[in-house]
XYZ file of C-alpha atoms in Angstrom:
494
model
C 65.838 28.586 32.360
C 62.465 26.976 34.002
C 61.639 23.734 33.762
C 58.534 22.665 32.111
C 56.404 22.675 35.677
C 57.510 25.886 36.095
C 56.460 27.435 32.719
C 53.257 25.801 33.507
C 52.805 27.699 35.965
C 53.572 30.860 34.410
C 50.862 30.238 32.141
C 48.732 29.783 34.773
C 49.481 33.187 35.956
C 48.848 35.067 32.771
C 46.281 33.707 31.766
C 44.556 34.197 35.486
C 45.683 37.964 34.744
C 43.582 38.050 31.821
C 40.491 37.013 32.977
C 40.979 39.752 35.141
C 41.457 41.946 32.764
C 38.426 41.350 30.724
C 36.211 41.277 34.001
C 37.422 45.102 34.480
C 40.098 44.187 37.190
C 42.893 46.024 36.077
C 44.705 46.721 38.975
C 45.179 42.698 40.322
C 45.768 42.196 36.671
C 48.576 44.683 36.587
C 50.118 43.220 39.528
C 50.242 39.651 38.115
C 51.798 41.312 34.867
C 54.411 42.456 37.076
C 55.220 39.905 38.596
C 55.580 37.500 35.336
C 57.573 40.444 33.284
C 59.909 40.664 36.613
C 60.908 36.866 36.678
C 60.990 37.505 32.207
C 60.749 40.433 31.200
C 60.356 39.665 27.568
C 57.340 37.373 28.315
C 55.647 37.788 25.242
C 51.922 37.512 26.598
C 52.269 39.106 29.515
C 53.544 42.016 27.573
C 50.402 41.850 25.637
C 48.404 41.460 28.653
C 49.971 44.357 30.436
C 50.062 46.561 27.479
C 46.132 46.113 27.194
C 45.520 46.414 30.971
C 47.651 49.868 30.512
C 44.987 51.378 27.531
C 42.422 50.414 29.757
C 43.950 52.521 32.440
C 44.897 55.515 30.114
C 48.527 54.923 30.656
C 49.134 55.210 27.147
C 53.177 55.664 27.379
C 53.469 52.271 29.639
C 51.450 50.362 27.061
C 53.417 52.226 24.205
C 56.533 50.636 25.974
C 55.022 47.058 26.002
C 53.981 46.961 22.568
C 57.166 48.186 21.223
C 59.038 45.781 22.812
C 56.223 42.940 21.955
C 56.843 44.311 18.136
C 60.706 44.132 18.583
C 60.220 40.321 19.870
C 57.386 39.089 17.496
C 58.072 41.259 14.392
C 55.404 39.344 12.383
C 52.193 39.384 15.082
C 50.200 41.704 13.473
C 48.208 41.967 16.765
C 51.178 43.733 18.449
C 51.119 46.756 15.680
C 47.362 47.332 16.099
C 47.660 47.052 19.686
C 50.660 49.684 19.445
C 48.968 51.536 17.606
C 46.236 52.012 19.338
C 48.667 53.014 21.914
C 49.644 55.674 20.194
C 46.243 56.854 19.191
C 45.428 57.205 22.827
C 48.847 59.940 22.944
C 46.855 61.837 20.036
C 50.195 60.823 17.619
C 48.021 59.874 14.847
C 50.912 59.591 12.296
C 52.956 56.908 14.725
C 49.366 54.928 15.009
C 49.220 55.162 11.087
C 52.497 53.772 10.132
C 51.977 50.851 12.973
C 48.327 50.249 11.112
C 50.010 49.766 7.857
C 52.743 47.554 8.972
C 49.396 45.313 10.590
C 47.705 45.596 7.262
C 50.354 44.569 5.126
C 51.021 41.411 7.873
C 46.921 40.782 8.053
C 45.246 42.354 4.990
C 41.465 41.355 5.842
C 41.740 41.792 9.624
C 38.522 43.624 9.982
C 39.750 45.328 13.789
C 42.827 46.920 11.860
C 40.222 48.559 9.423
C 38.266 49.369 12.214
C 41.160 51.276 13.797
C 42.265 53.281 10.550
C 38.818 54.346 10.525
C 39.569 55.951 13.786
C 42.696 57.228 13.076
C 41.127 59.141 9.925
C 38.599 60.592 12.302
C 40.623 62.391 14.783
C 42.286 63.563 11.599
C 39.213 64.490 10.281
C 39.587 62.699 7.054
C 35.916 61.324 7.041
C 35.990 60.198 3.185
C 39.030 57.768 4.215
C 37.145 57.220 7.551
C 34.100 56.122 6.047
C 35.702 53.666 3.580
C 37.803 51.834 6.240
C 34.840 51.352 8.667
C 32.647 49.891 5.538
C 35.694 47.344 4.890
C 35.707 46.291 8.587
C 31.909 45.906 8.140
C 32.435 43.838 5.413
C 34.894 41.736 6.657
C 33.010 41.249 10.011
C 29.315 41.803 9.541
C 29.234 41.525 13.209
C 30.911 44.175 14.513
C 28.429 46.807 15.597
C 30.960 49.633 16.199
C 32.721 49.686 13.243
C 27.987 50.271 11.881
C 28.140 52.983 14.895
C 30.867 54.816 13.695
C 30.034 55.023 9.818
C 26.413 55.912 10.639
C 27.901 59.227 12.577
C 30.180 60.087 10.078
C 27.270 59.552 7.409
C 24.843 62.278 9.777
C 27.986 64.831 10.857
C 28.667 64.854 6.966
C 24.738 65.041 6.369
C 24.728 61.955 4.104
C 21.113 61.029 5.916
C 19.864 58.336 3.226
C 22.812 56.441 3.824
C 22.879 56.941 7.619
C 18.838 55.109 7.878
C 18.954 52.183 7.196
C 22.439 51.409 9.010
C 20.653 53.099 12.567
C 17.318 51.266 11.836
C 19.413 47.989 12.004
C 21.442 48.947 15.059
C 18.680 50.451 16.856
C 16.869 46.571 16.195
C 20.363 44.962 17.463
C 20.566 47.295 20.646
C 17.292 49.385 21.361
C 18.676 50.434 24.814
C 22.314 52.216 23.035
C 21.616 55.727 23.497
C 23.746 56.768 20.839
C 22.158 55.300 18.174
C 19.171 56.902 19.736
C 20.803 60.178 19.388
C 21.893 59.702 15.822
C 18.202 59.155 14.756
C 17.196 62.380 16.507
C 19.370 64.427 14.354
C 18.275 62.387 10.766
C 15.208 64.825 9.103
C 11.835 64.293 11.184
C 10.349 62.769 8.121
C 12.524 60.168 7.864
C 11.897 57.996 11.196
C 9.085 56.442 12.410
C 10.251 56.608 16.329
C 8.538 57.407 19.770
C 12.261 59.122 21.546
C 10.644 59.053 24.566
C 9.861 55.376 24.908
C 12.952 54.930 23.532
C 14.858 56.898 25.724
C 13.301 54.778 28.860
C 14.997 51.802 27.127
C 17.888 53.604 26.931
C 20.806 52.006 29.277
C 24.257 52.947 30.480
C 26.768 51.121 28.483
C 29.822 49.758 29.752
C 32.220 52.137 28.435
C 30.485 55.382 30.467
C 29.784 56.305 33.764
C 26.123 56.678 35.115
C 26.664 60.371 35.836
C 27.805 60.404 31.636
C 25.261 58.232 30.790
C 22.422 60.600 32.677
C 24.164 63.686 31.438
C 23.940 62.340 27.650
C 20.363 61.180 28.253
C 19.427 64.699 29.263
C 20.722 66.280 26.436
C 18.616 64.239 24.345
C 15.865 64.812 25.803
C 15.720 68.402 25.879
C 16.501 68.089 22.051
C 13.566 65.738 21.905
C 11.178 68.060 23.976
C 12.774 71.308 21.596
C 11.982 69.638 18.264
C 8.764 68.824 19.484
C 7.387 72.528 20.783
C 7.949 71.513 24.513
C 10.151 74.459 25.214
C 8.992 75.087 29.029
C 10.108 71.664 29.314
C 13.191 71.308 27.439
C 15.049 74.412 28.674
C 15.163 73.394 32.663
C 16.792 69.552 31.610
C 18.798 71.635 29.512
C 20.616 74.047 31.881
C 20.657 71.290 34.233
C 22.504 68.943 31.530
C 24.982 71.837 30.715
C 25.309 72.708 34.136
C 26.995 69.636 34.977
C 29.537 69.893 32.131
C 30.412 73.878 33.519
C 31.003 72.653 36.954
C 33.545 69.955 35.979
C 35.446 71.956 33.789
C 35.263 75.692 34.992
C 39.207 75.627 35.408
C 39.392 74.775 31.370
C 37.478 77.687 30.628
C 39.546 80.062 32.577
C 42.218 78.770 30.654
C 40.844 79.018 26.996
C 39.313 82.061 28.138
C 42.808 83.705 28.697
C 44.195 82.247 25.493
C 41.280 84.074 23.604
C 42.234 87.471 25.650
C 45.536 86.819 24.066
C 44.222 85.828 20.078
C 43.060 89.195 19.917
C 45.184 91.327 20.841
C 47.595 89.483 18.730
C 45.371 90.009 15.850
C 44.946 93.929 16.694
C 48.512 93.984 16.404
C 49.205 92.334 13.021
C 49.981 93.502 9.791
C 48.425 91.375 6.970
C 48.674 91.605 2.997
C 44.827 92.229 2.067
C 45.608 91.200 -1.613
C 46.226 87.424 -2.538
C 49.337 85.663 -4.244
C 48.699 83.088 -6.635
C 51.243 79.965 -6.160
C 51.011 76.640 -7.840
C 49.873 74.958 -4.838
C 46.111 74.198 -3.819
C 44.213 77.341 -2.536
C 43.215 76.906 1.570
C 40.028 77.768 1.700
C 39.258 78.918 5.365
C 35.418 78.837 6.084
C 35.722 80.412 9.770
C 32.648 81.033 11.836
C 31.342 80.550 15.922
C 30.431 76.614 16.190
C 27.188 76.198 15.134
C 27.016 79.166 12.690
C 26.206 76.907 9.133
C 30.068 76.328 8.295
C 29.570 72.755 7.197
C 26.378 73.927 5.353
C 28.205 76.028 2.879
C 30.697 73.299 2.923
C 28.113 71.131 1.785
C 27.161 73.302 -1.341
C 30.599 74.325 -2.237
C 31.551 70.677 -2.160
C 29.614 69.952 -5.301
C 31.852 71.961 -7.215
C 34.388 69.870 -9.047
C 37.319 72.183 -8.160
C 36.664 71.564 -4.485
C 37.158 69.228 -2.150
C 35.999 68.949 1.710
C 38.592 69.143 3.929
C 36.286 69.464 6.847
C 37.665 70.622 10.379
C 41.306 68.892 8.956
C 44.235 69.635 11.602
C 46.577 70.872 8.651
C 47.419 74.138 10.599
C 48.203 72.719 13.877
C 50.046 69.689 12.412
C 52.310 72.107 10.183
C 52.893 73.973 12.969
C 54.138 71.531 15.247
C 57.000 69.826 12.462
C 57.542 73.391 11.746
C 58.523 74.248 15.647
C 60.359 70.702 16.042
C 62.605 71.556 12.701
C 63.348 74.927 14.294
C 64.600 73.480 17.291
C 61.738 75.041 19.107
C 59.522 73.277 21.739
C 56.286 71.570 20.689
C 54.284 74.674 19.903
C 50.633 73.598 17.756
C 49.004 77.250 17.431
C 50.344 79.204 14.642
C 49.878 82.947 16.766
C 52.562 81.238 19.067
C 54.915 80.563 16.395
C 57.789 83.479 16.285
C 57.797 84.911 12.264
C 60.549 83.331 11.084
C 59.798 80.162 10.920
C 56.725 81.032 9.277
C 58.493 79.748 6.191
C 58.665 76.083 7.153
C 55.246 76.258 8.561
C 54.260 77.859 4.577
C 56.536 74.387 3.502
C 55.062 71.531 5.405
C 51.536 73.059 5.029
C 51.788 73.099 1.345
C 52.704 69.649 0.915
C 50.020 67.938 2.610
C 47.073 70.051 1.427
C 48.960 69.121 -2.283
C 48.329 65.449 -0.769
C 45.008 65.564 0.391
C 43.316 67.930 -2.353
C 43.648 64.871 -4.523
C 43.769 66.622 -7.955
C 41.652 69.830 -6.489
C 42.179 73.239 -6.929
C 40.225 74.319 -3.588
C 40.802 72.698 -0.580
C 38.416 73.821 2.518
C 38.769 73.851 6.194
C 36.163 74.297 8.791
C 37.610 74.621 12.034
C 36.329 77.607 13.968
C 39.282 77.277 16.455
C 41.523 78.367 13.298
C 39.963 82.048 13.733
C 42.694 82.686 16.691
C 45.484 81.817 14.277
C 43.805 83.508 10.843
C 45.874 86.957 11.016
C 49.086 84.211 10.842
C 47.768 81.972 8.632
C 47.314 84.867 5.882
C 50.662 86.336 6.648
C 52.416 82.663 6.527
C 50.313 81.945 3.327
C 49.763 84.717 0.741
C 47.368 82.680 -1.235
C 45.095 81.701 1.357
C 41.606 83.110 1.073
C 39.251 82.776 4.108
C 34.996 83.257 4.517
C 33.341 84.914 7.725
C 30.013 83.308 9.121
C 28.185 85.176 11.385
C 24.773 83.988 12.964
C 21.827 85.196 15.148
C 22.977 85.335 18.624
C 20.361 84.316 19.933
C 19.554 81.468 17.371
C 23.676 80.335 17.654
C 24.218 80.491 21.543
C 20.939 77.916 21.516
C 22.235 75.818 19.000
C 25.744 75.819 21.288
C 24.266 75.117 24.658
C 22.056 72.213 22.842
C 25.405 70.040 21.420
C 27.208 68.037 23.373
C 30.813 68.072 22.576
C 33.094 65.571 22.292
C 36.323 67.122 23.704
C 37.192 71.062 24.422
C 34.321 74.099 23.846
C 34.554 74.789 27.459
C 32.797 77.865 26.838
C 29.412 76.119 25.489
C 27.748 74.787 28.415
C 26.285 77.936 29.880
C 24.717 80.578 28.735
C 26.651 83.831 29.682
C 30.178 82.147 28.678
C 28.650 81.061 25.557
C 27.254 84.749 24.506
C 31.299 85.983 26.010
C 32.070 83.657 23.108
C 29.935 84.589 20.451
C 30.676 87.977 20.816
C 34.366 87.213 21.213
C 34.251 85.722 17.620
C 32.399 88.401 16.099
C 35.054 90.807 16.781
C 37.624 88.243 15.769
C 36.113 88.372 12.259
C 35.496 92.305 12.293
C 38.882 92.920 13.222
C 40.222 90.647 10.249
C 37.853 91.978 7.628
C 39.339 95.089 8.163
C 42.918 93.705 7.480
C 42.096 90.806 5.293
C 40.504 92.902 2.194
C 39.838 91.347 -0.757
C 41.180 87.672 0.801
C 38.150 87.635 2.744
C 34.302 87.152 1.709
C 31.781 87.932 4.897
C 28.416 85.932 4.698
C 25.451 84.888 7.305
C 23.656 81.767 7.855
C 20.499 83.675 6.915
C 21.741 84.209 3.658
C 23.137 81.059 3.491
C 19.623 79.095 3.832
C 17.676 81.238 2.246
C 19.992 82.101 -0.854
C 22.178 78.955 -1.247
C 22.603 79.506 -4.676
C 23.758 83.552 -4.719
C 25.929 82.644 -1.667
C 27.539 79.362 -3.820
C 27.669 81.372 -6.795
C 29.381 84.226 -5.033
C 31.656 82.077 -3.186
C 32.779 80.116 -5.850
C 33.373 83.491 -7.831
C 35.360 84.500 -5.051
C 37.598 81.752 -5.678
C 37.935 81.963 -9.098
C 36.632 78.819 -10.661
C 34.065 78.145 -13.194
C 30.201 78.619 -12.717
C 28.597 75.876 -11.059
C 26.579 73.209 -12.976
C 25.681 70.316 -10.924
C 22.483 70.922 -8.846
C 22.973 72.218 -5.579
C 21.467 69.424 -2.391
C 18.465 71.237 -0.079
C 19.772 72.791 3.150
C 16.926 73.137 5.529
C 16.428 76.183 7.356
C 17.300 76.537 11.110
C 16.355 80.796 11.553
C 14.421 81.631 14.891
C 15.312 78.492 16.317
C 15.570 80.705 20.197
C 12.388 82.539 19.523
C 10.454 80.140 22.007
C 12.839 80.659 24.676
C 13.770 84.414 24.291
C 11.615 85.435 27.512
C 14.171 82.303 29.280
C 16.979 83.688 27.758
């Protein structure tokens, strides 16, 4: 056992290591961690300390590791479940990070960081109602966290809510005129609502300390070209543009090889399959699969359909690949999260585990929706696995979609969307996805196009909802504004 000089001195050590931590040294920190968990290795801060210094450095199953046994140690420390948790939401194990956020919240009820974190757990599940809720409780519990403001204002503009989305950006954007994000989330409220010079803004703009100056100048581009676009400078938006995208390609041409061959192998899988074109009716909630190209006005008729009170907004949820997963681990199969992969008979648990959570999250609903357009690989599997399902086809301009695609900047995968030849591949890729599946689906599946969409929003509500089987509509349906021709001014570039 030390003596009191030399636990002294200990101290000294750790806390030296975190100083060095929070000044962005992680790898002298790391050493001193080391060195304190070798002479003790259950050293309760320097656990803490290295289990920070090892989310800072990505090595999520090393900091997983030190927060366990931190947990194990100081069962009661709140700190060490959100810190393990976070752990795990770096691994993508969103369920492990939720049960570790409860045990914190039951521990430290009005911890504002913990509701902060749930909010990001719901995210990556795209659960954006729940999301939304948390982040306004760690707002309210800390009226000075600007993140937890951040994050609510996206999910208020991805979800379209813009009235709610203002005045939270007009206050940031006061706080920190030079955060390019916020920036960007006041480009994409309606023109009419902000009072903003983008490009004087946009010189204000600075790199923040959680990106790179090459992401930082790539994100700034972007922006700019969408500035330039909404404002009829289309000679000068498209060259910042390719250049923007470019950069992305270059990076990340190996990806797109890869999910290039995987959609090679989606469709011949779905030539190949047999699928019942009528639909069973269970006792469950009816998946509603709105499948179209990224871009293509999914969320749009998710928007109108979601004022129906039969129907609730499940959003790009991860149902499918979440299902599929327990179902593979139950079979004593390897981790497998695409459904196509998954050999027929265990199609049943899949069916099983699916059920139940949509049950859960439908809430009371008899609809529940899902918007993910990387579902459309796994929709001849889906149908077979779930006779009830019923599914709607989006199809868009080219033209007017592969602009819209190279224009977004993407927070993770869509390897395909930063130039322009890969990105038409992919359109046209989809398109024959959802021919292919008409053909099999029958009367499961309803075909529509953005066009009609924007144009007719009532008809194509009224005919969806038909489709379904529920009541007429009564509530008033919310304006969707009209994005058709949106490539005309670059057609001779395209």
């Amino acid at each position: 056992m030390p003596n009191s000089s030399e636990i002294l001195g200990l101290r000294k050590v750790l806390i030296q290591a975190e100083s060095l931590r929070r000044a962005g040294k992680l790898v002298e920190a790391e050493k001193l961690c080391l060195k304190l968990l070798k002479q003790n290795p259950i050293y309760m801060g320097a656990l803490q300390t290295y289990g920070l210094v090892s989310i800072e450095r990505e090595n999520y199953p090393q900091a997983v590791t030190c927060f366990l046994t931190a947990c194990a140690e100081a069962p009661n420390d709140p700190t060490n479940y959100l810190n393990l948790a976070a752990a795990w939401v770096g691994l993508e194990k969103s369920p492990m990070a939720k049960l570790m956020l409860e045990k914190a919240l039951e521990l430290d009820p009005d911890n504002a960081e913990i509701h902060h974190l749930i909010g990001d757990v719901h995210v990556r599940n795209r659960e954006y109602d729940l999301a939304m809720n948390s982040f306004a409780k760690a707002i309210d519990l800390d009226s000075g966290q600007i993140l937890p403001m951040f994050k609510l204002a996206d999910s208020y503009v991805n979800l379209g809510y813009f009235d709610e989305a203002k005045d939270i950006l007009f206050k940031l954007n006061k706080m920190r005129p030079d955060w390019i994000g916020v920036i960007n989330l006041l480009h994409h409220l309606p023109k009419d609502m902000v009072d903003l010079n983008f490009f004087a803004a946009l010189k204000k703009a600075k790199q923040q300390k959680t990106e790179t100056s090459a992401e930082f100048e790539n994100s700034r581009d972007f922006l700019e070209a969408s500035v330039l676009c909404r404002d009829g400078e289309h000679g000068k938006a498209w060259p910042i543009l390719m250049k923007a995208n470019e950069q992305i390609y270059s990076e990340n041409k190996h990806n797109f090889e890869k999910a290039n061959s995987l959609r090679v192998q989606e469709l011949a899988k779905a030539k190949l399959e047999k699928i019942p074109s009528k639909s069973k009716t269970y006792r469950s909630v009816v998946p509603l699969f709105i499948m179209g190209a990224s871009r293509s006005g999914k969320t749009t008729l998710e928007v109108l359909l979601g004022t129906h009170p039969d129907i609730k907004r499940g959003y790009e949820n991860h149902n499918v690949q979440e299902s599929t997963i327990r179902a593979s681990q139950v079979s004593g199969l390897i981790n497998i999260d695409q459904l196509w992969r998954l050999p027929e008979p265990v199609f049943a648990e899949f069916s099983k585990d699916f059920r139940n959570r949509i049950e859960a999250q439908a809430d009371g609903h008899k609809i529940l929706t899902n918007t993910s357009p990387g579902l459309i690989g796994s929709a001849a599997q889906i149908a077979k696995a779930l006779p009830e399902a019923r599914f709607i086809f989006i199809s868009r301009n080219a033209d007017d979609l592969a602009l819209r695609i190279l224009m977004k900047k993407y927070k993770r995968a869509n390897y395909h969307s930063y130039n322009l030849d890969t990105t038409r591949d992919y359109i046209r890729w989809y398109n024959e996805m959802m021919t292919i599946l008409s053909e099999k689906l029958g009367s499961r599946v309803l075909t529509t196009t953005y066009e009609d969409i924007v144009t007719n929003p009532g008809r194509i509500a009224a005919k969806v909802i038909d489709f379904c089987l529920l009541p007429k509509l009564e509530a008033k349906l919310p304006a969707v504004g009209s994005d058709i021709g949106c490539a005309e001014p670059y057609a001779h570039l395209m």
